[in-house]
Each structure stands twice: as C-alpha cells, then as structure tokens.
Short mmCIF file of C-alpha atoms in Angstrom, two decimals:
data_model
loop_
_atom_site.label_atom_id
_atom_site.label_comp_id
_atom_site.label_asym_id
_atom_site.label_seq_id
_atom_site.Cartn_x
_atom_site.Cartn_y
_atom_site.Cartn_z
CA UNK A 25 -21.45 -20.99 -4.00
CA UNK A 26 -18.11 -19.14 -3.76
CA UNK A 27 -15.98 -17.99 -6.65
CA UNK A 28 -13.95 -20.66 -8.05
CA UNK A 29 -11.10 -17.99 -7.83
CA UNK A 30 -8.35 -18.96 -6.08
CA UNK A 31 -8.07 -16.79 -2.63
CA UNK A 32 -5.52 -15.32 -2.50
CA UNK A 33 -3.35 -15.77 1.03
CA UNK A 34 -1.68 -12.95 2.54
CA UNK A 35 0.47 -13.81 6.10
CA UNK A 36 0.93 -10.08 6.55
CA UNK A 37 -1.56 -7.21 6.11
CA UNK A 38 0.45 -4.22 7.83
CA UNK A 39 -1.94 -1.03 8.07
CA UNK A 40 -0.71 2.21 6.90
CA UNK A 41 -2.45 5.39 7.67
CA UNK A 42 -4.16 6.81 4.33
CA UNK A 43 -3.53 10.56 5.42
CA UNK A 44 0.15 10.05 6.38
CA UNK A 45 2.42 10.37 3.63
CA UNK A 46 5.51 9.11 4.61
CA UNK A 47 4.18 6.07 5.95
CA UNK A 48 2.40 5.44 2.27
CA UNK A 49 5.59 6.01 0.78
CA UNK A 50 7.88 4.33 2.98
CA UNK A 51 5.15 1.05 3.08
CA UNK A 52 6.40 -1.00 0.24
CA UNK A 53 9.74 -1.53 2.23
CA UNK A 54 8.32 -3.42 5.14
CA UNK A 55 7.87 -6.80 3.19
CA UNK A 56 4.25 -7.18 4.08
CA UNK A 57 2.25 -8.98 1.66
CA UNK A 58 -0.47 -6.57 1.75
CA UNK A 59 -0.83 -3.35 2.68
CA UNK A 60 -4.44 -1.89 4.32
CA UNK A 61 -4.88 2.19 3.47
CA UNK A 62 -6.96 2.75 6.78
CA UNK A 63 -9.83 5.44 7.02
CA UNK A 64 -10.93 3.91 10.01
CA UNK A 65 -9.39 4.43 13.37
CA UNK A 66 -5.88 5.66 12.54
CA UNK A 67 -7.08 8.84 10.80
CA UNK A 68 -8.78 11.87 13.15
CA UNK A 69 -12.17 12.37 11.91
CA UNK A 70 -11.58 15.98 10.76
CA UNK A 71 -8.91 14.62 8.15
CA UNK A 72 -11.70 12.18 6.77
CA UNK A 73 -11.96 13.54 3.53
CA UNK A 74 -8.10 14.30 3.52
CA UNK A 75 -7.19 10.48 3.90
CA UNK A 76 -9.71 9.61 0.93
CA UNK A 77 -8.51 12.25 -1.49
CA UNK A 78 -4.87 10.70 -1.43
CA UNK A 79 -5.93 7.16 -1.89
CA UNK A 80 -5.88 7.05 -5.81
CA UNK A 81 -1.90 8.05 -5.02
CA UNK A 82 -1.45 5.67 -2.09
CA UNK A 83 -2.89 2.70 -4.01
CA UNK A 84 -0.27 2.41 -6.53
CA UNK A 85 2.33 3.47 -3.95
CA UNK A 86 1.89 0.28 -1.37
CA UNK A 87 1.92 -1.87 -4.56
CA UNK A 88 5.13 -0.81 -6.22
CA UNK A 89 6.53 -3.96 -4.48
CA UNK A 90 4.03 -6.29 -5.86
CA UNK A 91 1.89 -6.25 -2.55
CA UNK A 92 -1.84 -6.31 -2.43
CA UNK A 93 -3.35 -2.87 -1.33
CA UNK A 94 -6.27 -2.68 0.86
CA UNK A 95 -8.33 -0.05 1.92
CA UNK A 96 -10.42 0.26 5.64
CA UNK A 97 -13.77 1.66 5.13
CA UNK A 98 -15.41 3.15 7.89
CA UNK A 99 -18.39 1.64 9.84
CA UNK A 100 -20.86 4.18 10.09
CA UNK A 101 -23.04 4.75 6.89
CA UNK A 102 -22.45 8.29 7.61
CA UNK A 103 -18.65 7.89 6.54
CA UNK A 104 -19.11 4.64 4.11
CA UNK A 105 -20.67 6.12 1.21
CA UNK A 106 -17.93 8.38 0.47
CA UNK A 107 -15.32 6.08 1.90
CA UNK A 108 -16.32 3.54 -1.32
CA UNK A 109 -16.39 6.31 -3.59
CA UNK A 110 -12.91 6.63 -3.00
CA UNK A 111 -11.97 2.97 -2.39
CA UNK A 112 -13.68 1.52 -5.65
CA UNK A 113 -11.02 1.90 -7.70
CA UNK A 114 -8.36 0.06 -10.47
CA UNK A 115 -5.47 -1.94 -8.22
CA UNK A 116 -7.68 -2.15 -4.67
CA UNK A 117 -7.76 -6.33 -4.02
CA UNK A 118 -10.21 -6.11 -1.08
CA UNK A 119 -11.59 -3.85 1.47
CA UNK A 120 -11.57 -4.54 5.06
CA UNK A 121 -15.65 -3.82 6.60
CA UNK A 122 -14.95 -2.64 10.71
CA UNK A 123 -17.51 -4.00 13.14
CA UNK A 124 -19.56 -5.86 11.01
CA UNK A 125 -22.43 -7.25 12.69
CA UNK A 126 -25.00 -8.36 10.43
CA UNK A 127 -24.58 -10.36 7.25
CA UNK A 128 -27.35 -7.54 5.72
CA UNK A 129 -24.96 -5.03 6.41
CA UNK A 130 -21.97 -7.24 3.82
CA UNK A 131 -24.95 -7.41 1.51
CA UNK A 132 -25.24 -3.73 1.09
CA UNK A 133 -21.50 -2.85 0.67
CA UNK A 134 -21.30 -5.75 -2.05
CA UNK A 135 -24.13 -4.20 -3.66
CA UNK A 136 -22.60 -0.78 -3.43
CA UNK A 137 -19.46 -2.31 -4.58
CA UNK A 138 -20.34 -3.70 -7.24
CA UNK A 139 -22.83 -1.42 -8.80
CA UNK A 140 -19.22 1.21 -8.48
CA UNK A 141 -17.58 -1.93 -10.43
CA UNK A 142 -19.92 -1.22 -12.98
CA UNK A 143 -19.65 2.37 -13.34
CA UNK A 144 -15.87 2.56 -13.43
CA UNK A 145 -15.20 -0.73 -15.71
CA UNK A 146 -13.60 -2.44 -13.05
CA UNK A 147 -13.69 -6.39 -13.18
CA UNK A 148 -17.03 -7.82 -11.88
CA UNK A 149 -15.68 -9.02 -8.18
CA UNK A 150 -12.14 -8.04 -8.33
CA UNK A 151 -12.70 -6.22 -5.11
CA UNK A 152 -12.80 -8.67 -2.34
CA UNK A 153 -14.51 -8.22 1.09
CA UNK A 154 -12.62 -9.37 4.73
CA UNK A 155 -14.81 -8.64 7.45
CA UNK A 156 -14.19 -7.38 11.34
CA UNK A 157 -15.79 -9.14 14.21
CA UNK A 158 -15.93 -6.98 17.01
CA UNK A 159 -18.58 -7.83 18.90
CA UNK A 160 -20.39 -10.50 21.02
CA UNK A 161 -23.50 -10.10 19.06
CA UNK A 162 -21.40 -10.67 16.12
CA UNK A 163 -20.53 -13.70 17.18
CA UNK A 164 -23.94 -15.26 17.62
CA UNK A 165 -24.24 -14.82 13.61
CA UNK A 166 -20.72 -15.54 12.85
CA UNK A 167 -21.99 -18.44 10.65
CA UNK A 168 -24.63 -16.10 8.56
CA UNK A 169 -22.24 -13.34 8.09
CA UNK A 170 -19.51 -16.15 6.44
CA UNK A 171 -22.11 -16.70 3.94
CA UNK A 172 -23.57 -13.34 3.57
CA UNK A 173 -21.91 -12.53 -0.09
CA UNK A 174 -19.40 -14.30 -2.71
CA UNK A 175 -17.62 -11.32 -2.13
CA UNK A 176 -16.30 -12.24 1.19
CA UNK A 177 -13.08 -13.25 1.08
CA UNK A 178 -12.86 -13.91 4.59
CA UNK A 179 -12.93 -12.93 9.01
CA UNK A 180 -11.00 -11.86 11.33
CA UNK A 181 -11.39 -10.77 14.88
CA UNK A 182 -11.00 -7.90 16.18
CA UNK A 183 -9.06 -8.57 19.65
CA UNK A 184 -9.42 -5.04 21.49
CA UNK A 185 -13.21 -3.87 20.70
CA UNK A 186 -14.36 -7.89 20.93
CA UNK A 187 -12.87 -8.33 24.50
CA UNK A 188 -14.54 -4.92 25.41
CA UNK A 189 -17.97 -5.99 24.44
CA UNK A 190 -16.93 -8.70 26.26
CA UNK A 191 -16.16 -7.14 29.29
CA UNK A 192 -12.97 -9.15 29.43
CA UNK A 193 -9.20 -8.80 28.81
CA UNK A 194 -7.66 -9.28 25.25
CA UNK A 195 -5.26 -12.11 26.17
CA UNK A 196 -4.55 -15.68 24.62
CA UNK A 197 -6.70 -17.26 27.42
CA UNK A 198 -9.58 -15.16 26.78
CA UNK A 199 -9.52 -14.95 23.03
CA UNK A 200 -9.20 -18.76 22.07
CA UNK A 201 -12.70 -19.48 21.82
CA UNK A 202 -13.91 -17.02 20.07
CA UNK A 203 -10.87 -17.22 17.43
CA UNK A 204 -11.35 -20.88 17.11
CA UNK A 205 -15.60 -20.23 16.80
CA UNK A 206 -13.93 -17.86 13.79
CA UNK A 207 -11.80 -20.50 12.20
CA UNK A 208 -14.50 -22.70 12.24
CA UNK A 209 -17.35 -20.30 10.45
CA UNK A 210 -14.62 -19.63 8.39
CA UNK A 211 -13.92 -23.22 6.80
CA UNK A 212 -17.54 -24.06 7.24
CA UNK A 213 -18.21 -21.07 4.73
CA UNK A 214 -15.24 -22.21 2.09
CA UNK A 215 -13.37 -18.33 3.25
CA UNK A 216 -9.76 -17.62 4.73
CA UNK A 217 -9.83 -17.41 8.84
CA UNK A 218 -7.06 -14.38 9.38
CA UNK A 219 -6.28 -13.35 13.21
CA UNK A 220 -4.53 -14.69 16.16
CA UNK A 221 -5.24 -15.06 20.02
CA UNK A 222 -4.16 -12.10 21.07
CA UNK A 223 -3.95 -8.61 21.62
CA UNK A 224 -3.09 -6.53 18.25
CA UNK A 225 -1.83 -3.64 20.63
CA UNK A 226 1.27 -6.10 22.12
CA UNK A 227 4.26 -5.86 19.80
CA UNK A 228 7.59 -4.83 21.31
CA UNK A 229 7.67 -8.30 22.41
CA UNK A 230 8.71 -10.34 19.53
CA UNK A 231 9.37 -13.50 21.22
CA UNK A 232 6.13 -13.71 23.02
CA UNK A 233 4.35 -12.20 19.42
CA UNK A 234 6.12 -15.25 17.43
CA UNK A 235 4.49 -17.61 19.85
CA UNK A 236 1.09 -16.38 19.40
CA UNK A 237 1.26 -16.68 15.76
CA UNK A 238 2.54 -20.07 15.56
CA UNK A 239 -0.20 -21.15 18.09
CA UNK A 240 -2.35 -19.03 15.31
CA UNK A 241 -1.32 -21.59 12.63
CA UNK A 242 -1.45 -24.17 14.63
CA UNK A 243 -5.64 -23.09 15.19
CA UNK A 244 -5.67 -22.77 11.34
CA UNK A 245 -5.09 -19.39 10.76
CA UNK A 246 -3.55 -18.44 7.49
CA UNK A 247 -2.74 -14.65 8.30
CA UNK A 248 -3.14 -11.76 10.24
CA UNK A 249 -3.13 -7.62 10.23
CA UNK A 250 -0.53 -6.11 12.07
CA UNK A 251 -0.25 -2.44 13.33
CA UNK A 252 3.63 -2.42 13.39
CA UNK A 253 6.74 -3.34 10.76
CA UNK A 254 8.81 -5.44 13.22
CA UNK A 255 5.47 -7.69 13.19
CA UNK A 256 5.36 -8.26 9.70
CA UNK A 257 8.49 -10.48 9.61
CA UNK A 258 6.88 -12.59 12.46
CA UNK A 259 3.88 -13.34 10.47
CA UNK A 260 5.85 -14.05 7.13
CA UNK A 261 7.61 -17.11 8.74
CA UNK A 262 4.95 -18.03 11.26
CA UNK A 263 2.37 -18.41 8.84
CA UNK A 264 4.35 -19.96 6.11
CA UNK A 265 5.61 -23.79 6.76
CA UNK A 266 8.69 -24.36 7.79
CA UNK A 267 11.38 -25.85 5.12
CA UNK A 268 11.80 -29.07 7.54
CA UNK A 269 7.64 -29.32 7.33
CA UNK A 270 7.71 -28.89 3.68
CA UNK A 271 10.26 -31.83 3.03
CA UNK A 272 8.51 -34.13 5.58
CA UNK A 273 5.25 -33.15 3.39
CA UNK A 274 6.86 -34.02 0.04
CA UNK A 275 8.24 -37.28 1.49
CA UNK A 276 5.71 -38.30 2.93
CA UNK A 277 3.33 -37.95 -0.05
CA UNK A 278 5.91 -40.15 -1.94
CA UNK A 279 5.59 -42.94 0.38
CA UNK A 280 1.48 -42.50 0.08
CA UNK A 281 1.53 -42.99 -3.75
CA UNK A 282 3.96 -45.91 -3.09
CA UNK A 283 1.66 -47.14 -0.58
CA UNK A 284 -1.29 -46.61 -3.10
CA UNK A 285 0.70 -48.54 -5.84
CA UNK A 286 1.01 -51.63 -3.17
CA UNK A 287 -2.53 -51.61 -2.34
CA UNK A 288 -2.68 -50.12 0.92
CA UNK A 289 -5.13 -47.78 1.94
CA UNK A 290 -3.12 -46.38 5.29
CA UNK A 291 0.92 -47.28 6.03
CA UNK A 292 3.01 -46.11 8.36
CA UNK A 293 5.56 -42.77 8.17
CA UNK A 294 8.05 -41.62 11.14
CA UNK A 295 6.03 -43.15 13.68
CA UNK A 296 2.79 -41.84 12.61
CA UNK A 297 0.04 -43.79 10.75
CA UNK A 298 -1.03 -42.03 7.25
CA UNK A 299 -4.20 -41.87 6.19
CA UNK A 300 -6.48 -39.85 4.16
CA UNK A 301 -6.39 -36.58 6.34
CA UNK A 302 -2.64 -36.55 6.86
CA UNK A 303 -2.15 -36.83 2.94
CA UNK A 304 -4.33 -34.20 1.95
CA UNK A 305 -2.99 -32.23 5.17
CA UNK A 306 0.65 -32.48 3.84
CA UNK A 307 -0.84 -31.68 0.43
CA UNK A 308 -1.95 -28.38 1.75
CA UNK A 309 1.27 -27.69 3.03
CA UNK A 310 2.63 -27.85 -0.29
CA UNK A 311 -0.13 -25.96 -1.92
CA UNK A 312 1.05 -22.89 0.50
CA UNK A 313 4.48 -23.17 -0.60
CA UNK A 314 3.44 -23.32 -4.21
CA UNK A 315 5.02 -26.69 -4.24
#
C-alpha cells in the first residue's frame, strides 16, 4: 500500500554540484522545480566529504525559491553511509538512489532512512526515495524494485550507463522500450515515471530536446532531471499541458456531466467519442494544472 500522500510532481529536477558554491547559490534562479545536491558523479571522489559538509548550507539555499531540494547519494555502501548522515536532514523532500539494482538494496536505505528520521525528529517518511535504473539486470526486476518500499516515490532511467550495459547507443530509437517498460512498472506500482527517450548528455539543441520531452509526455512521463539551465525551461512547458489542452479538458468535462444528466453513458466531443477513459484522462489534465 502506498502513502495516501499526494506525490508531489516536479517537471524539472536540475542537478547542482554539492561542492560547488556558486552553482548552490546561483540554483534558485534557474526556475527548476527541484533542485538535486549531487554527491554522485559530479563531485571528484577526493572532495567526498567536502560536498557533504556543505549540504546543511546548500539545502536551504536551492529552496529559497520555494523549490524542492534533493540530494544524490552515492551507490557504493562504502560512500552511502556517510552520504545519509549528511542527507537526513530538516527541508530534504527525497533522495535520488544511483544504479539501483535490487529492490533489497531500496529496503536498506529506507531502513537507514528512517531509523535517521527517528533520531533527528524528522517526520516519519518525509524523505522520499526516486530510484536510478541503470542497468539491464535492473530491468528484469523493474517491477519488484517499484514495490520495494512506501518510500519510493518513483523511477527513472538512467540513459548513458543503461545503453552501456546495453552495449547500445543512448538515442530515442534505442531507449523507447526500456522507458516505456519504466512507465509501465511505474503506474503498475501507484509511483511517478520521470525520464525521457534520450540522451541526458544532448542539450545545446533545444529544438530537438523540446521534441523529446513532449514525446516524453506523450509516453506518460511526468518529469525529468536535467544536467543544464537552458533545459529546465523545456521541461516546465513540455511537461505541463498546454492552455489550449486545458480548456478542451474543462469543456469537455462539461459536456460529460451534461451527457450524464441526459442519460448517456458515451456522446460525442470535436469528432471524438467520450467515454470513461477520455473523462478521467481530461480530469487528470486538470488535476496537473491544479484546476
């Protein structure tokens, strides 16, 4: 059973370097809806313990806008122990798990998690798990790791270290099916599919980069990380319905409860024949608006 908590939906999730300090400072600016303090890849291993020493500071920093703040843990358990020290903490909405594999492995960071809840008289669950698929064996248990914890908020792929335990190239051809397999575990589990068909590395080409995310949408992704600011725009308006979608939603949920007051179970709107799954499709169209 999940938490009846509302998830919350974030289009943009821009990382930010924990141990650089003018990119924590500058990060509120870029109009991302949440902000990931990575102590993953972006930070040299020898400034480790540097990054995680300025995340109490960096937290309240990327939320100053009223952004979410996120923190990357590390994969190896060598690095994770004192990577959740550091993360646990007042403010943090969810941390993002690298290369998860196993739905044991979410297990034993929501344990850890939560037992750090405890200690620090944080909320029970107010820190949220997403976690990174990033390899083919991943895959294979994509539907036990969905279900693996409460905590899990929800998936996303991880284009460049997927298509190399792949042995193929991170394009849109090559990525669809195991994006869509994601989207799928995803709703089958009740959490959020974030992600897109494509390569997280390709952004100086914005055109191309809003065409990926509205195919993203269109495969029923709600979100996505990105690596640069000029992508964060992209995402806010490719994942969030368009104002001509939103009015053809309202309307067309007026003519349903007309069509319910008549007695008719179906009816027909701008060509297209309503029924059951278009309403409550055009309802959720208005639930991401907050409409």
């Amino acid at each position: 059973m999940r938490d009846v908590a509302p998830l919350p939906i974030w289009r943009s999730m821009l990382f930010v370097p924990c141990h650089v300090d003018k990119y924590v400072n500058a990060a509120h600016r870029r109009g991302a809806d949440a902000y990931i303090l990575d102590l993953e890849d972006s930070v040299p291993m020898a400034l480790k313990q540097v990054a995680r020493t300025k995340l109490a500071a960096a937290v309240p920093a990327v939320r100053q806008s009223g952004a979410a703040a996120l923190v990357r843990i590390n994969a190896d358990v060598a690095h994770r122990v004192a990577d959740l020290d550091a993360a646990v903490q007042a403010g943090v909405a969810a941390l993002m798990i690298p290369k998860v594999d196993t739905a044991e492995t979410l297990r034993t960071i929501a344990l850890a998690v939560a037992a750090r809840e405890a200690e620090r008289g944080l909320v029970a669950g107010q820190i949220r798990l997403i976690a990174q698929i990033e390899d083919v064996h991943a895959l294979a248990r994509i539907d036990e790791i969905a279900s693996a914890t409460p905590r899990l908020m929800g998936m996303i792929l991880g284009s460049e270290d997927f298509s190399l335990s792949a042995g193929m190239a991170p394009v849109t051809a090559t990525l669809m099916a195991p994006n869509q397999q994601l989207v799928f575990a995803c709703r089958r589990a009740g959490i959020l599919p974030f992600g897109f068909p494509g390569s997280i590395s390709v952004f100086r080409d914005l055109p191309a980069f809003r065409d990926t995310i509205q195919l993203a949408r269109q495969m029923g992704f709600v979100g996505a990380y990105a690596i640069h600011p000029d992508q964060v725009t992209v995402m806010n308006e490719g994942f969030r319905p368009s104002d001509d979608e939103v009015e053809a939603a309202r309307q067309l949920l007026a003519a349903a409860a007309l069509a319910e007051a008549e007695g008719r179970g179906a009816f027909e709107f701008r060509g297209l024949m309503v029924d059951a799954p278009v309403i409550s499709r055009a309802r959720g169209v208005l639930r991401r608006v907050g409409g």
